[in-house]
């Protein structure tokens, strides 16, 4: 599938990361790839963390880069995780912000390398991916970035605006049109392809799948029933999401209860009629991976 990014006036809603170090090719890079040097700290109910968890599982990095899974709901008033506070304090003098996941830490120094989800996923694939599935195929970077923009702007941001209770009718209509147009582009491409940009799973599929999970389990709760019915009217797209949910690397990390708890803890919007119109039965499709779902480990 050839992906062309949609024009959008709204930037990605992802917050600016507190740390943005990278894993380089060799020792001259500072942070370089050594098995078991690094550790991931993830709360799988968070979409950035879910993307990394799926990427980590697809690459089979349990031994090379261990994971500590955090509770779904942050336990600090500022929305951070108390378990991550020592890492943040060790990594930045007098750090006053929230201790957020995801985090890639360096066990050698006891400090944070990165808290930027997309960078972490790329570095896992590029620096630890030798002999493993190719999630970032050569020459496909621009297409993967286009999918990321479509998901952030055309789906996530548009769905959030469309579900804002006090939005002007014109803004609501425009946001819903953007959302449906984006879904239509993806539907058309997936009609004759199993995956987005290749004949195998890539980072683009991880990005889109997590976005569709959020659309159905979070954003749908603030849309009217008619809008949800129109969103559901993309059979190839939702069949694609259903198929990936049955894949162990995806379904094993899909904790619907945790997503619901996180949403209720953070959301201040009003529930709408669309909350009663579930698009996919995620519980059933993700059940295949339930037995291998990681347990919460406190660092």
Coordinates of C-alpha atoms in Angstrom, one line a residue:
X1 CA 0.0 0.0 0.0
X2 CA 1.4 3.4 -0.9
X3 CA 0.7 5.9 1.9
X4 CA 0.3 9.6 1.2
X5 CA 0.0 11.8 4.3
X6 CA -3.1 13.9 4.7
X7 CA -2.7 17.7 5.1
X8 CA -3.6 18.8 8.7
X9 CA -3.3 22.0 10.6
X10 CA -3.0 20.3 14.0
X11 CA 0.3 18.9 15.3
X12 CA 0.7 15.6 17.1
X13 CA -0.8 15.5 20.6
X14 CA 2.2 13.6 22.0
X15 CA 3.8 15.5 24.9
X16 CA 7.4 16.7 24.6
X17 CA 9.7 14.1 26.2
X18 CA 11.9 15.0 29.2
X19 CA 14.8 12.8 27.8
X20 CA 15.7 12.1 24.3
X21 CA 18.9 10.2 24.1
X22 CA 19.5 7.6 21.4
X23 CA 21.2 4.2 21.2
X24 CA 24.0 4.5 18.6
X25 CA 25.9 2.1 16.5
X26 CA 29.1 1.6 18.6
X27 CA 31.0 2.8 21.7
X28 CA 31.7 6.1 20.1
X29 CA 28.0 6.9 20.2
X30 CA 27.9 7.0 24.1
X31 CA 24.8 4.8 24.4
X32 CA 25.4 1.7 22.3
X33 CA 23.7 -1.6 21.9
X34 CA 24.8 -4.2 24.5
X35 CA 22.4 -7.0 25.5
X36 CA 20.9 -6.5 28.9
X37 CA 22.4 -3.1 29.4
X38 CA 19.1 -1.4 28.9
X39 CA 15.7 -1.8 30.5
X40 CA 12.2 -0.7 29.4
X41 CA 9.7 0.7 31.9
X42 CA 6.2 0.5 30.4
X43 CA 2.6 1.0 31.5
X44 CA 0.8 -0.9 28.7
X45 CA -2.4 1.1 29.0
X46 CA -0.6 4.1 27.7
X47 CA -0.6 4.1 23.9
X48 CA 3.1 5.0 23.5
X49 CA 4.0 2.2 25.9
X50 CA 1.7 -0.2 24.1
X51 CA 3.5 0.5 20.8
X52 CA 6.8 -0.2 22.4
X53 CA 5.6 -3.4 24.1
X54 CA 4.3 -4.7 20.8
X55 CA 7.5 -3.8 19.0
X56 CA 9.6 -5.4 21.8
X57 CA 7.6 -8.7 21.4
X58 CA 7.7 -8.7 17.6
X59 CA 11.5 -8.5 17.9
X60 CA 11.7 -11.1 20.6
X61 CA 13.9 -8.9 22.9
X62 CA 12.9 -10.4 26.3
X63 CA 16.5 -11.4 27.0
X64 CA 18.3 -8.5 25.2
X65 CA 16.3 -5.8 26.8
X66 CA 14.2 -6.7 29.9
X67 CA 10.9 -5.0 30.6
X68 CA 9.4 -3.8 33.9
X69 CA 5.7 -3.3 33.6
X70 CA 4.1 -0.6 35.7
X71 CA 0.6 -0.3 37.0
X72 CA -2.0 1.0 34.5
X73 CA -2.8 4.1 36.7
X74 CA 0.0 6.4 37.8
X75 CA 0.1 6.7 41.6
X76 CA 1.4 10.3 41.8
X77 CA -0.9 13.4 41.8
X78 CA 1.0 14.8 38.8
X79 CA 0.2 11.8 36.7
X80 CA 3.6 10.2 37.1
X81 CA 4.8 6.9 38.5
X82 CA 6.5 6.8 41.9
X83 CA 8.5 3.8 40.8
X84 CA 10.2 5.9 38.1
X85 CA 11.0 8.9 40.4
X86 CA 14.5 7.6 41.4
X87 CA 15.4 7.3 37.7
X88 CA 14.2 10.8 36.9
X89 CA 15.9 12.3 39.9
X90 CA 19.2 10.5 39.0
X91 CA 19.0 11.7 35.4
X92 CA 18.2 15.4 35.8
X93 CA 19.2 17.8 38.7
X94 CA 16.1 19.0 40.5
X95 CA 13.7 17.5 38.0
X96 CA 10.2 18.8 38.9
X97 CA 8.1 17.3 36.2
X98 CA 6.1 14.0 36.4
X99 CA 7.9 10.7 36.2
X100 CA 6.2 9.4 33.1
X101 CA 6.4 6.2 31.1
X102 CA 7.7 5.0 28.7
X103 CA 11.3 5.0 29.9
X104 CA 14.4 3.4 28.4
X105 CA 17.0 3.3 31.2
X106 CA 20.7 2.4 31.3
X107 CA 21.4 -0.1 34.0
X108 CA 25.1 0.7 33.8
X109 CA 24.6 4.3 34.9
X110 CA 21.2 4.1 36.6
X111 CA 20.0 6.9 34.4
X112 CA 17.4 7.5 31.7
X113 CA 18.4 7.3 28.1
X114 CA 15.0 8.3 26.6
X115 CA 11.4 8.9 27.4
X116 CA 10.4 9.5 23.8
X117 CA 8.3 6.5 22.6
X118 CA 8.9 6.7 18.8
X119 CA 12.7 7.0 19.3
X120 CA 12.7 4.1 21.7
X121 CA 10.8 1.9 19.2
X122 CA 13.1 2.8 16.4
X123 CA 16.3 2.2 18.4
X124 CA 15.1 -1.2 19.5
X125 CA 14.4 -2.3 15.9
X126 CA 17.6 -0.8 14.5
X127 CA 20.2 -1.5 17.1
X128 CA 18.9 -4.9 18.5
X129 CA 17.0 -6.1 15.4
X130 CA 19.8 -8.0 13.6
X131 CA 18.4 -11.3 12.4
X132 CA 14.9 -10.4 13.6
X133 CA 11.8 -9.2 11.8
X134 CA 12.4 -6.0 9.8
X135 CA 10.0 -3.4 11.2
X136 CA 11.6 -0.5 9.4
X137 CA 12.3 -1.8 5.9
X138 CA 15.0 0.0 3.9
X139 CA 13.3 2.8 1.9
X140 CA 10.1 2.7 3.8
X141 CA 10.9 5.4 6.4
X142 CA 8.8 8.1 4.7
X143 CA 5.8 5.9 4.4
X144 CA 6.1 4.9 8.1
X145 CA 6.3 8.6 9.1
X146 CA 3.3 9.3 6.9
X147 CA 1.3 6.7 8.7
X148 CA 2.4 8.2 12.1
X149 CA 1.1 11.6 11.0
X150 CA -2.1 10.2 9.7
X151 CA -2.7 8.4 13.0
X152 CA -1.7 11.3 15.2
X153 CA -3.6 14.0 13.2
X154 CA -6.2 12.3 11.0
X155 CA -7.4 9.9 13.7
X156 CA -6.4 10.7 17.2
X157 CA -6.5 14.5 17.2
X158 CA -9.6 14.5 14.9
X159 CA -11.5 12.0 17.1
X160 CA -10.7 14.0 20.2
X161 CA -11.9 17.2 18.6
X162 CA -15.0 15.5 17.2
X163 CA -15.8 14.2 20.7
X164 CA -15.4 17.5 22.5
X165 CA -18.8 18.3 24.0
X166 CA -18.5 22.1 23.8
X167 CA -17.0 22.2 20.3
X168 CA -18.8 24.4 17.8
X169 CA -20.9 22.4 15.3
X170 CA -18.7 23.5 12.4
X171 CA -15.5 22.3 14.2
X172 CA -17.2 19.1 15.2
X173 CA -18.2 18.4 11.6
X174 CA -14.8 19.3 10.2
X175 CA -13.1 17.0 12.7
X176 CA -15.4 14.1 12.0
X177 CA -14.9 14.6 8.2
X178 CA -11.1 14.5 8.7
X179 CA -11.4 11.3 10.7
X180 CA -13.6 9.6 8.2
X181 CA -11.5 10.7 5.3
X182 CA -8.4 9.3 6.9
X183 CA -10.2 6.0 7.7
X184 CA -11.4 5.9 4.1
X185 CA -7.8 6.2 2.7
X186 CA -6.7 3.4 4.9
X187 CA -9.7 1.3 4.1
X188 CA -9.0 1.6 0.4
X189 CA -5.4 0.6 0.7
X190 CA -6.1 -2.4 3.0
X191 CA -8.8 -3.7 0.7
X192 CA -6.2 -5.5 -1.4
X193 CA -3.3 -5.8 1.1
X194 CA -2.9 -7.7 4.4
X195 CA -0.6 -5.1 5.9
X196 CA -0.1 -1.4 5.4
X197 CA 3.2 -0.9 3.4
X198 CA 4.7 -4.4 3.0
X199 CA 3.9 -8.1 2.8
X200 CA 4.9 -8.4 6.4
X201 CA 4.2 -6.5 9.7
X202 CA 6.1 -3.2 10.0
X203 CA 6.2 -0.4 12.4
X204 CA 3.4 1.2 10.4
X205 CA 1.1 -1.6 11.4
X206 CA 2.0 -1.3 15.1
X207 CA 1.3 2.4 14.9
X208 CA -2.1 2.0 13.2
X209 CA -3.2 -0.9 15.4
X210 CA -2.6 1.0 18.6
X211 CA -4.4 4.0 17.2
X212 CA -7.5 1.9 16.3
X213 CA -7.5 0.4 19.8
X214 CA -7.6 3.9 21.2
X215 CA -10.3 5.0 18.7
X216 CA -12.6 2.1 19.8
X217 CA -11.8 1.9 23.5
X218 CA -11.3 5.6 24.4
X219 CA -12.4 8.1 21.8
X220 CA -15.6 6.3 20.9
X221 CA -17.0 7.0 24.4
X222 CA -17.3 10.7 23.5
X223 CA -18.9 10.4 20.0
X224 CA -22.5 10.1 19.1
X225 CA -23.9 6.7 17.9
X226 CA -24.3 7.9 14.3
X227 CA -20.6 8.9 14.1
X228 CA -19.5 5.5 15.6
X229 CA -21.6 3.7 13.1
X230 CA -19.9 5.6 10.3
X231 CA -16.5 4.8 11.8
X232 CA -17.4 1.1 12.0
X233 CA -18.4 1.2 8.3
X234 CA -14.8 0.3 7.2
X235 CA -14.8 -3.5 7.1
X236 CA -11.3 -4.0 5.8
X237 CA -9.8 -1.7 8.4
X238 CA -11.5 -3.4 11.3
X239 CA -10.8 -6.9 10.0
X240 CA -7.2 -5.9 9.8
X241 CA -7.3 -4.7 13.5
X242 CA -9.1 -7.9 14.5
X243 CA -6.5 -10.0 12.8
X244 CA -3.6 -8.3 14.5
X245 CA -5.3 -8.5 17.9
X246 CA -5.1 -12.3 17.5
X247 CA -1.3 -12.1 16.9
X248 CA 0.5 -13.0 20.2
X249 CA 2.8 -10.0 20.0
X250 CA -0.3 -7.7 19.9
X251 CA -3.0 -9.4 21.8
X252 CA -0.8 -10.4 24.8
X253 CA -0.3 -6.7 25.7
X254 CA -4.0 -5.6 25.2
X255 CA -5.3 -5.0 28.7
X256 CA -8.7 -3.6 28.2
X257 CA -9.4 -3.1 31.9
X258 CA -6.2 -1.2 32.3
X259 CA -7.1 1.1 29.3
X260 CA -10.5 1.7 30.8
X261 CA -9.1 2.6 34.3
X262 CA -6.5 4.9 32.7
X263 CA -9.2 6.6 30.6
X264 CA -11.5 7.1 33.5
X265 CA -8.7 8.5 35.7
X266 CA -7.6 11.0 33.1
X267 CA -10.8 11.9 31.2
X268 CA -12.9 14.9 32.1
X269 CA -15.2 14.8 29.0
X270 CA -18.8 13.7 28.9
X271 CA -19.8 10.2 27.8
X272 CA -21.9 10.1 24.6
X273 CA -24.3 7.6 23.0
X274 CA -21.4 6.1 21.0
X275 CA -20.1 4.5 24.2
X276 CA -22.7 1.8 23.8
X277 CA -21.7 1.0 20.2
X278 CA -18.6 -1.2 20.4
X279 CA -16.9 -1.7 17.1
X280 CA -14.8 -4.8 17.9
X281 CA -15.0 -7.4 20.6
X282 CA -11.4 -6.9 21.6
X283 CA -11.7 -9.2 24.6
X284 CA -12.5 -12.2 22.4
X285 CA -9.8 -11.5 19.8
X286 CA -7.1 -10.7 22.3
X287 CA -7.9 -13.8 24.5
X288 CA -5.4 -15.8 22.5
X289 CA -2.6 -13.9 24.1
X290 CA -4.2 -13.5 27.6
X291 CA -2.2 -16.3 29.2
X292 CA 1.1 -14.8 28.1
X293 CA 0.1 -11.2 29.2
X294 CA 2.9 -9.7 31.2
X295 CA 2.3 -9.2 34.9
X296 CA 3.0 -5.9 36.7
X297 CA 6.4 -5.8 38.2
X298 CA 7.4 -2.9 40.4
X299 CA 11.1 -1.9 39.9

